[in-house]
Amino acid sequence: MNKEEKVAYLKGKAIEMRKTALTMIHTAQSGHPGGSLSAADYMTALYFSELNIKAEEPKWPDRDRFVLSKGHVCPILYSALALKEYFPYETIYTLRKEGSILQGHPDMKVCPGVDISTGSLGQGLSTAVGMAIAAKRDKKDYRVFCVVGDGESQEGQIWEAVMSAVKYKLDNLVIFVDNNNLQNDNTCDVVMPTGDLRKKFDAFGCEAYGIDGHKMEEIVDVLDEIRTKKNGIPKVIVGKTVKGRGVSFMENVVMWHGVAPDKEQFAQAISEVEGGLK
Amino acid sequence: MSGKATREAYGVAILELGRSNPDIYVVDADIGKSCKTVPFFEELPNQHVNVGIAEQNAAGVAAGLATCGKIPFVTTYAVFGSMRMCEQIRQEACYPNLNVKVACSHGGFTPASDGASHQGIEDMGIYRTIPNMTVIMPADYYSALKLVKAAAAYYGPVYLRFTRDPIPFIYDENAEFVIGKAVQLKEGKDIAIIANGDIMSRAVAAAEELETRGYSVRLLDMHTIKPLDEEAVKKAIVEIGSIITVEDHNILNGLGSAVCELVAEMGMGKVKRIGIQDRFGESAPYDRLLEKHGITVKNIVASAETLIKEKQPV
C-alpha cells in the first residue's frame, strides 16, 4: 500500500471508528463523545496501521502496548478493539451495562486488548513508562503508545512520569497529547491554562512534534518519522484536535464532554460522520 | 537488647529474591538508603528503578512493570507509601489485581524524632479498605525475612510494613510463616493478647508479667491484618472470651478494628484496643511516644487484669 492508499484506507476506518463510538454511547445513553471524537483519527492510525498487535493473541508478550491515560474516552478504544475483532462487534451494545467487558472506563481484567486499567487521570503515563522500562530491560523491541489529554496534563503526575521517561531514555515510548483545549468544566484556557504543551514536553527533554490531529496525512507522516528514531529520547506528538470532531453540533462545545446524544442527535451525527471529515 | 530492624530484613530479603529471580524489581523514590535497598541497587541495577521524589509515578511505573511480568516492590516510608500514592495503588495495582508490592519502612511512631509528618499511623487502615490488597506487618527481623519472601511468592498486591528501629528477636531463622495465618506464641486460657509489629516484644513482656501474677495468657502474632486470621480470633473468643489488641497504629481501622469487627459480628466476648488513640504524634523518643499513648507493658497488664476480673467476678 502506498501512502495515498494508506491514508484513504485509514480515513475510511476513521468513519467506522466514529460511528461505532457514537453508537455505543447512544445505546448506553452514557459516555464521553467529545474526547472520543477528537482522538478518533490518531487512534485509527495506531490501531489500523501502526501497532504491532495480534487480536487473536491479546496478551502476546512482544506486542506493542497501548495505554489510554484519558480513560474516559474508551468508546474510541473499544471501537478499535471491536473492529479489530478482539471481541464480537455486537459487544459494543453492552457499554456501561452490568457485567459488560466494556466498563465505563477500561478494565484490563475483563476486556481483551486493554493493557492497563485506567480512568483516574494523570496515572496512565506512569504505567506506560513502567512498560517501556520493562521492554528496555528485557531487550525487547516492542513500543509503548500512550494517549493523554491536555486537560489531563494539569495532573502533576504527568510531569513526574515525563521526567522518568527522559531519565530512562525511553525512545520506545510515544506519547500522544490530544490537544483539544476543552475539559469537563470549560476550556483548558479558562479552567487551568496548559500553555504550549509542545514546548513544555521539549523542555522536559522529550522530542515533541506538533501536528493537526485530524489530518491523516500528517499523522501517518509523523508516525513514519519517529518509528525508527532510536536516539534515546521519548517522543511526544501534540495533536491539535477539536473536541467532538466530525459532528457539527458537538464540535468545540464543552457540554459534549460527557453527554450521550438522543435519537435525533444520534441520527444527525451518524449521517454527518458517514460523509467523512471535511 | 539483641535484635535488628525489620527494614534491615527487607533489604536482605529483597536482595536475595532479586538474585534468584530477575523479575524481582525495586522501585525507589529517593529514600532507598533509609529503606535499605541500596545493596539491591548496587548489585542489581538492571532490576532497579529510582523515580526520584515522585511517589505517584513510582506506583504507576510499578504497575506497568507488573503488566510485563515483573514483581515490583515499591519502596518508601509508610506515610508516603500509603497516602501519597494511595489512589495510584488502588487504581493501577489493586483494581487490576496486579502483582505489585508496596514495601514501606518507618511505620507507626518509629520515625519518632521526625515528628508527625513522617509517622505512618494510618497506613494499614488505608490499605485494609482497598479490595484485593493484603496487609502485613512482621514482628521481628526473622519474620520479616520470611514474610517478604512469602509476599513475593504470593500473586497480587501486598502492603508490607517495616520499621526503623532495631527490635528484639521473637523468632529464630527456622520459623515459618503463612500469609493470613497468625502465629501462636503462647497458649493460655485467661486472656488472649493479639499484637503485631514492633509492639510484639512488649506483648511478650506483658504476657510474662501476667503469668508471674498467676494468669494464663494466649499470645498471638497477627502479622497479617488482612486477610485476618478469623479462625484464630474466633477460637480466642469462644475459648477465652476476652482479647486485648496491641499495635503501633491508629486504633481506628488497624489490627484492633479488624478484630473488633469480627468479634462484634460474633455477638460474644470482649475486646480492649491498645494503640494510638486517634491522635497525631510529635517529635520525641519512640519509647516516650508509646508511653504517652498508653502502648506500654504496664497498660497491657492492667487492661488484661481488668478484663480477666470482669470475666470472673468475685
XYZ file of C-alpha atoms in Angstrom:
592
model
C 0.000 0.000 0.000
C 1.474 3.358 -0.956
C 0.954 6.383 1.262
C -2.042 7.689 -0.664
C -3.811 4.329 -0.444
C -2.926 4.008 3.229
C -4.348 7.443 4.028
C -7.541 6.698 2.089
C -7.891 3.347 3.891
C -7.377 4.967 7.293
C -9.866 7.745 6.531
C -12.445 5.063 5.772
C -11.637 3.279 9.023
C -11.910 6.557 10.927
C -15.519 6.832 9.754
C -16.256 3.328 11.107
C -14.473 4.227 14.340
C -16.581 7.348 14.870
C -19.827 5.550 14.012
C -19.039 2.702 16.384
C -18.143 5.019 19.260
C -21.265 7.138 18.792
C -23.426 4.027 18.511
C -22.184 2.587 21.772
C -22.518 5.880 23.644
C -26.016 6.414 22.238
C -27.043 2.851 23.161
C -25.656 3.249 26.669
C -27.085 6.770 26.941
C -23.878 7.477 28.819
C -20.229 8.071 27.994
C -17.865 10.659 26.594
C -18.382 11.517 22.914
C -16.388 14.755 22.684
C -12.956 13.349 23.520
C -13.690 10.063 21.756
C -14.152 12.003 18.526
C -11.125 14.256 18.994
C -8.970 11.158 19.492
C -10.591 9.209 16.643
C -8.135 9.907 13.846
C -4.852 9.064 15.508
C -6.470 6.119 17.302
C -7.433 4.854 13.855
C -3.901 5.316 12.558
C -2.486 3.498 15.573
C -4.813 0.515 15.527
C -5.096 0.061 11.757
C -1.538 0.753 10.722
C 0.996 1.314 13.472
C 0.566 -1.013 16.432
C 2.218 -4.405 16.220
C -0.546 -6.433 17.863
C -2.488 -9.655 17.389
C -6.212 -9.674 18.107
C -6.159 -13.475 18.286
C -3.455 -13.300 20.963
C -4.213 -10.194 23.046
C -1.509 -10.989 25.619
C 1.209 -11.726 23.053
C 4.327 -10.793 25.091
C 6.052 -8.994 22.206
C 3.068 -6.833 21.279
C 3.185 -3.070 21.269
C 1.404 -1.720 24.347
C -1.317 0.891 24.295
C -2.260 2.972 27.331
C -5.325 5.189 27.209
C -4.391 7.514 30.053
C -7.501 9.613 29.407
C -9.587 6.537 30.113
C -12.960 8.240 29.803
C -12.679 8.246 26.003
C -12.631 4.431 25.993
C -15.514 4.249 23.477
C -12.994 5.073 20.760
C -10.616 2.404 22.107
C -13.448 -0.126 22.295
C -14.342 0.791 18.701
C -10.835 -0.082 17.561
C -10.867 -3.353 19.516
C -14.329 -4.274 18.164
C -13.342 -3.502 14.575
C -10.102 -5.455 15.034
C -12.249 -8.368 16.317
C -10.816 -8.587 19.820
C -14.432 -9.415 20.738
C -17.688 -9.777 18.769
C -18.827 -6.466 17.288
C -22.246 -6.715 18.996
C -20.463 -6.314 22.338
C -20.474 -2.561 21.698
C -24.169 -2.527 22.639
C -23.227 -3.546 26.194
C -21.139 -0.452 27.012
C -21.569 0.533 30.683
C -24.069 -2.268 31.273
C -23.791 -4.579 34.282
C -21.438 -7.464 33.626
C -20.107 -5.995 30.386
C -16.472 -6.258 29.377
C -16.888 -2.660 28.215
C -16.798 -0.864 31.552
C -17.292 2.891 31.804
C -13.519 3.161 31.984
C -11.176 0.453 30.654
C -10.781 -2.662 32.819
C -7.861 -4.858 31.774
C -9.193 -7.811 33.755
C -12.248 -8.255 31.570
C -11.592 -6.572 28.226
C -9.193 -8.272 25.819
C -6.774 -5.805 24.263
C -6.755 -3.431 27.227
C -3.189 -3.375 28.526
C -3.894 -1.425 31.722
C -6.979 -0.265 33.600
C -7.284 3.499 33.516
C -9.777 6.182 34.426
C -8.210 8.264 37.140
C -6.478 10.996 35.201
C -2.730 11.532 35.188
C -1.865 7.939 36.063
C -1.680 6.076 32.773
C 1.534 7.645 31.556
C 3.401 6.294 34.585
C 2.276 2.772 33.753
C 3.388 3.299 30.146
C 6.803 4.308 31.489
C 6.922 1.078 33.512
C 6.093 -0.954 30.409
C 8.712 0.854 28.349
C 11.355 0.296 31.045
C 10.466 -3.410 31.073
C 10.918 -3.556 27.278
C 14.345 -1.921 27.531
C 15.494 -4.149 30.362
C 14.255 -7.274 28.587
C 15.862 -6.104 25.327
C 12.532 -6.360 23.533
C 11.601 -4.297 20.512
C 8.011 -3.526 21.381
C 6.924 0.081 21.755
C 4.501 1.699 24.161
C 1.947 4.246 22.994
C 0.131 6.426 25.494
C -2.660 8.905 24.862
C -3.025 11.761 27.347
C -5.342 14.738 27.320
C -4.310 18.352 27.521
C -6.619 18.874 30.467
C -5.150 15.707 31.972
C -1.716 17.333 31.771
C -2.827 19.521 34.662
C -2.147 16.499 36.879
C 1.344 16.788 38.343
C 1.964 13.082 37.951
C 2.144 13.514 34.167
C 5.309 15.532 34.638
C 6.736 13.082 37.153
C 6.238 10.398 34.520
C 7.795 12.503 31.755
C 10.891 13.135 33.877
C 11.317 9.406 34.428
C 10.772 8.650 30.720
C 13.563 11.066 29.838
C 15.877 9.776 32.575
C 15.462 6.173 31.416
C 15.924 7.176 27.748
C 12.637 5.668 26.648
C 12.782 6.107 22.889
C 10.334 3.195 22.748
C 7.647 5.413 24.280
C 5.329 7.530 22.147
C 3.023 9.970 23.930
C 0.066 11.422 22.067
C -1.401 14.582 23.508
C -4.994 15.130 22.481
C -4.793 18.910 22.424
C -8.462 19.872 22.040
C -8.378 22.667 24.652
C -11.630 21.570 26.276
C -12.214 19.835 29.568
C -15.147 18.978 31.795
C -15.997 22.414 33.145
C -14.839 24.718 30.342
C -11.934 25.339 28.003
C -8.477 24.498 29.357
C -7.579 28.168 28.919
C -10.280 29.125 31.414
C -10.011 26.234 33.869
C -6.213 25.953 34.019
C -4.137 27.013 31.037
C -1.735 24.297 29.978
C 0.233 26.677 27.757
C 2.316 25.469 24.846
C 2.442 21.749 25.566
C 4.890 21.047 22.780
C 7.376 23.460 24.357
C 6.727 22.012 27.803
C 7.426 18.427 26.720
C 10.500 19.630 24.837
C 11.702 21.489 27.919
C 11.414 18.265 29.925
C 13.752 16.604 27.434
C 11.321 14.877 25.087
C 11.241 15.217 21.326
C 7.863 16.817 20.682
C 6.132 17.111 17.328
C 3.163 19.320 16.549
C 0.604 18.126 14.033
C -3.004 18.586 13.042
C -4.512 15.629 14.869
C -7.280 15.277 12.291
C -5.117 15.302 9.127
C -4.468 11.623 8.425
C -1.550 12.525 6.143
C 0.197 14.348 8.979
C -0.478 11.537 11.461
C 0.940 8.955 9.074
C 3.974 11.125 8.331
C 4.895 11.724 11.954
C 4.472 8.047 12.845
C 6.730 7.175 9.897
C 9.309 9.676 11.049
C 9.590 8.516 14.634
C 9.242 4.771 14.027
C 12.951 4.134 13.601
C 14.340 7.006 15.658
C 16.297 5.153 18.339
C 18.018 8.169 19.820
C 17.283 7.606 23.490
C 14.609 10.312 23.602
C 10.882 9.795 24.316
C 8.631 11.024 21.511
C 5.617 13.242 22.012
C 3.036 14.033 19.367
C 0.948 17.038 20.275
C -2.066 16.710 18.037
C -4.117 19.857 17.646
C -7.631 18.478 17.738
C -11.243 19.591 18.007
C -13.435 18.077 20.672
C -16.432 16.403 19.040
C -14.720 16.498 15.616
C -16.900 15.159 12.818
C -20.266 16.060 14.329
C -21.112 19.731 13.698
C -23.172 20.341 16.803
C -20.623 18.683 19.079
C -17.504 20.418 17.764
C -15.895 22.652 20.378
C -18.935 22.509 22.634
C -17.992 21.895 26.261
C -21.288 20.157 27.046
C -20.438 17.218 24.767
C -17.593 16.151 27.067
C -19.768 13.604 28.785
C -23.319 13.630 27.406
C -24.911 10.997 25.167
C -26.811 12.029 22.007
C -30.578 11.410 21.937
C -32.297 9.691 18.996
C -32.456 12.681 16.671
C -28.985 13.919 17.563
C -27.621 10.429 17.032
C -29.212 10.158 13.572
C -27.756 13.505 12.553
C -24.359 12.625 13.996
C -24.197 9.336 12.085
C -25.192 10.965 8.802
C -22.547 13.666 9.247
C -19.850 11.160 10.208
C -20.640 8.997 7.184
C -19.531 11.870 4.967
C -16.019 11.738 6.437
C -14.032 14.725 7.706
C -14.325 17.839 5.560
C 18.852 -5.811 73.656
C 19.670 -8.244 70.927
C 17.739 -7.562 67.776
C 17.585 -5.923 64.381
C 15.225 -3.644 62.494
C 12.688 -5.158 60.120
C 13.765 -2.709 57.420
C 17.180 -4.405 57.580
C 15.458 -7.714 56.947
C 13.676 -6.214 53.956
C 16.989 -5.104 52.467
C 18.482 -8.575 52.904
C 15.400 -10.444 51.691
C 14.816 -8.316 48.614
C 18.443 -8.713 47.549
C 18.240 -12.498 47.927
C 14.983 -12.538 45.988
C 16.414 -10.343 43.262
C 19.484 -12.532 42.878
C 17.447 -15.660 42.334
C 14.645 -14.095 40.267
C 15.419 -11.483 37.583
C 11.752 -10.454 37.577
C 12.020 -9.031 41.104
C 12.295 -5.245 40.778
C 12.633 -2.440 43.297
C 11.083 0.935 42.515
C 12.544 3.561 44.839
C 11.520 7.146 45.433
C 14.790 8.612 46.711
C 14.806 7.076 50.180
C 16.457 3.810 49.264
C 19.169 4.497 51.830
C 16.674 4.646 54.686
C 14.657 1.749 53.283
C 17.757 -0.457 52.855
C 17.540 -1.035 49.109
C 20.983 0.389 48.284
C 22.702 -3.055 48.194
C 19.978 -4.210 45.776
C 20.589 -1.230 43.534
C 24.357 -1.653 43.644
C 24.262 -5.333 42.777
C 21.208 -5.470 40.522
C 20.906 -2.091 38.787
C 19.038 -3.674 35.890
C 16.222 -4.601 38.297
C 16.089 -1.223 39.968
C 14.254 1.978 39.110
C 14.599 5.172 41.126
C 11.946 7.658 40.073
C 13.038 10.363 42.466
C 10.734 12.185 44.837
C 7.663 11.170 42.902
C 5.709 8.504 44.746
C 2.651 8.662 42.492
C 4.823 7.917 39.492
C 6.570 5.137 41.419
C 3.245 3.370 41.877
C 2.353 3.652 38.189
C 5.778 2.581 36.967
C 5.495 -0.474 39.220
C 2.088 -1.312 37.772
C 3.439 -1.008 34.234
C 6.343 -3.289 35.127
C 3.907 -5.773 36.661
C 1.898 -5.976 33.419
C 5.143 -7.089 31.762
C 5.674 -9.947 34.206
C 7.854 -8.191 36.758
C 7.321 -8.374 40.526
C 7.990 -4.791 41.584
C 8.441 -3.730 45.212
C 7.684 -0.019 45.537
C 9.762 1.170 48.450
C 9.337 4.299 50.539
C 8.158 5.377 54.002
C 4.800 4.122 55.253
C 3.334 7.607 55.375
C 4.072 8.285 51.688
C 3.527 4.731 50.533
C 0.021 4.716 51.905
C -1.096 8.289 51.247
C 0.997 9.969 48.571
C 0.280 7.080 46.239
C -2.797 5.514 47.761
C -5.073 6.205 44.809
C -2.454 5.166 42.291
C -2.027 1.826 44.061
C -5.794 1.450 44.288
C -6.355 2.187 40.594
C -3.281 0.694 38.972
C -2.429 -2.228 41.272
C -5.435 -3.271 43.341
C -8.238 -2.761 40.810
C -6.496 -4.768 38.063
C -5.089 -7.112 40.750
C -1.524 -6.717 39.543
C 1.468 -8.265 41.240
C 2.697 -5.049 42.861
C 4.148 -4.978 46.373
C 4.278 -1.829 48.451
C 7.144 -2.264 50.898
C 7.353 0.555 53.387
C 9.702 1.350 56.218
C 9.257 3.786 59.117
C 5.783 2.533 60.002
C 3.949 3.753 63.087
C 5.674 6.081 65.533
C 9.142 4.746 64.641
C 10.308 7.827 62.726
C 9.953 9.310 66.188
C 12.142 12.401 66.137
C 10.977 13.317 62.624
C 7.580 14.130 64.085
C 4.023 13.614 62.929
C 4.631 14.376 59.248
C 6.775 11.247 58.925
C 4.923 8.906 61.272
C 2.725 6.495 59.303
C -0.059 5.782 61.748
C -2.934 5.330 59.270
C -1.240 3.263 56.566
C -2.504 -0.220 57.313
C -6.034 1.062 57.800
C -5.971 2.799 54.447
C -4.806 -0.263 52.579
C -7.074 -2.568 54.552
C -10.089 -0.900 52.933
C -8.945 -1.455 49.336
C -10.152 -4.672 47.688
C -7.509 -7.232 46.653
C -4.891 -5.715 48.978
C -3.125 -7.867 51.575
C -1.654 -6.082 54.624
C 1.304 -7.448 56.580
C 3.434 -6.213 59.465
C 6.203 -8.517 60.727
C 7.109 -8.584 64.412
C 10.848 -9.079 64.128
C 13.794 -9.469 61.816
C 13.348 -13.163 61.069
C 9.636 -12.988 60.457
C 10.237 -10.002 58.175
C 12.741 -12.026 56.142
C 10.219 -14.809 55.701
C 7.197 -12.613 55.078
C 8.951 -10.618 52.339
C 9.631 -13.910 50.605
C 6.068 -15.070 51.185
C 4.785 -11.812 49.673
C 6.984 -12.285 46.610
C 5.681 -15.810 46.152
C 2.056 -14.707 46.524
C 0.359 -13.296 43.429
C -1.360 -9.951 43.970
C -0.894 -6.591 45.653
C 0.623 -6.715 49.138
C 1.400 -3.941 51.587
C 4.366 -4.723 53.845
C 5.108 -2.504 56.795
C 8.592 -2.307 58.275
C 10.063 -0.070 60.923
C 13.118 1.968 61.611
C 14.491 0.793 64.914
C 16.192 -2.421 65.992
C 13.694 -4.607 67.845
C 14.188 -7.822 69.825
C 14.142 -11.183 68.066
C 10.916 -13.065 68.651
C 11.671 -15.947 66.310
C 14.713 -17.753 65.033
C 15.703 -18.281 61.425
C 13.781 -21.556 61.186
C 10.353 -20.115 61.940
C 7.785 -20.457 59.158
C 5.029 -18.028 58.267
C 1.904 -18.239 56.174
C 0.194 -15.056 54.951
C -3.132 -14.733 56.758
C -2.290 -17.235 59.479
C -1.497 -15.943 62.966
C 1.360 -17.439 64.967
C 0.514 -18.596 68.477
C 3.451 -17.714 70.694
C 1.852 -18.821 73.942
C -1.140 -20.962 74.791
C -3.384 -19.745 77.597
C -6.923 -19.602 78.902
C -7.464 -16.399 80.905
C -6.835 -13.721 78.306
C -5.763 -13.522 74.663
C -3.305 -10.836 73.601
C -3.120 -10.213 69.870
C -0.349 -7.933 68.662
C 1.794 -7.258 65.627
C 4.940 -5.454 64.608
C 7.377 -3.775 66.961
C 4.922 -3.943 69.832
C 5.141 -7.733 69.914
C 8.119 -7.701 72.286
C 6.079 -5.591 74.704
C 3.188 -8.012 74.379
C 5.587 -10.858 75.182
C 6.830 -8.989 78.262
C 3.249 -8.293 79.346
C 2.317 -11.956 78.938
C 5.300 -12.983 81.047
C 4.372 -10.474 83.740
C 0.773 -11.708 83.762
C 2.000 -15.274 84.109
C 4.083 -14.346 87.129
C 0.849 -12.986 88.569
C -0.762 -16.359 88.075
C -2.681 -15.828 84.838
C -2.574 -17.961 81.749
C -2.145 -15.912 78.553
C -2.667 -16.801 74.907
C -0.403 -14.668 72.763
C -0.908 -14.336 69.022
C 1.263 -12.614 66.422
C -1.254 -11.322 63.887
C 1.346 -10.409 61.277
C -1.317 -10.277 58.572
C -4.183 -7.950 59.405
C -5.799 -8.542 56.019
C -6.849 -11.211 55.395
C -7.339 -11.516 59.147
C -6.913 -14.985 60.650
C -10.579 -15.191 61.587
C -10.259 -18.716 62.835
C -7.681 -17.706 65.456
C -9.800 -14.751 66.631
C -12.988 -16.811 66.817
C -11.195 -19.544 68.725
C -9.899 -16.982 71.228
C -13.368 -15.575 71.804
C -15.038 -18.966 72.112
C -12.364 -20.487 74.346
C -11.233 -17.436 76.325
C -13.839 -14.722 75.868
C -11.558 -11.667 76.116
C -8.985 -10.211 73.754
C -6.531 -7.341 74.047
C -5.128 -5.995 70.813
C -1.866 -4.067 70.792
C -0.471 -2.128 67.854
C 1.614 0.874 66.861
C -1.109 2.243 64.580
C -4.236 4.299 64.986
C -6.778 2.189 66.881
C -9.123 3.089 64.026
C -9.015 0.585 61.189
C -5.895 -1.297 62.190
C -5.451 -4.623 63.956
C -7.798 -3.686 66.797
C -10.565 -2.649 64.445
C -10.183 -5.775 62.361
C -10.528 -7.948 65.463
C -13.435 -5.874 66.833
C -15.397 -6.099 63.595
C -15.277 -9.859 63.687
C -15.970 -10.153 67.414
C -18.937 -7.768 67.163
C -20.434 -9.939 64.451
C -19.990 -12.989 66.664
C -22.043 -11.237 69.356
C -19.974 -12.551 72.233
C -16.804 -11.741 74.126
C -14.973 -8.533 74.785
C -12.086 -6.646 73.170
C -9.854 -3.890 74.504
C -7.813 -1.998 71.901
C -4.410 -0.613 72.846
C -2.879 1.612 70.194
C -2.713 5.203 69.046
C -5.887 6.853 70.293
C -6.715 8.726 67.078
C -4.176 11.441 67.783
C -1.104 12.645 65.919
C 2.345 12.062 67.316
C 5.137 14.598 67.719
C 8.927 14.684 67.781
C 10.001 12.617 70.770
C 11.907 9.415 71.553
C 9.990 6.332 70.390
C 9.568 4.912 73.891
C 8.231 8.237 75.121
C 5.652 8.339 72.346
C 4.460 4.840 73.169
C 4.290 5.728 76.843
C 2.335 8.904 76.158
C -0.178 6.981 74.082
C -0.510 4.106 76.558
C 1.138 1.480 74.370
C 3.088 0.013 77.290
C 3.662 -3.266 79.063
C 2.103 -1.729 82.154
C -1.073 -0.799 80.287
C -1.348 -4.198 78.623
C -1.002 -5.910 82.005
C -3.502 -3.590 83.710
C -6.014 -3.961 80.889
C -5.625 -7.724 80.962
C -6.244 -7.899 84.706
C -9.330 -5.710 84.356
C -10.742 -7.870 81.572
C -9.994 -11.072 83.448
C -11.700 -9.765 86.613
C -14.726 -8.578 84.642
C -14.975 -12.060 83.230
C -14.738 -13.754 86.635
C -16.483 -11.510 89.160
C -15.625 -12.292 92.769
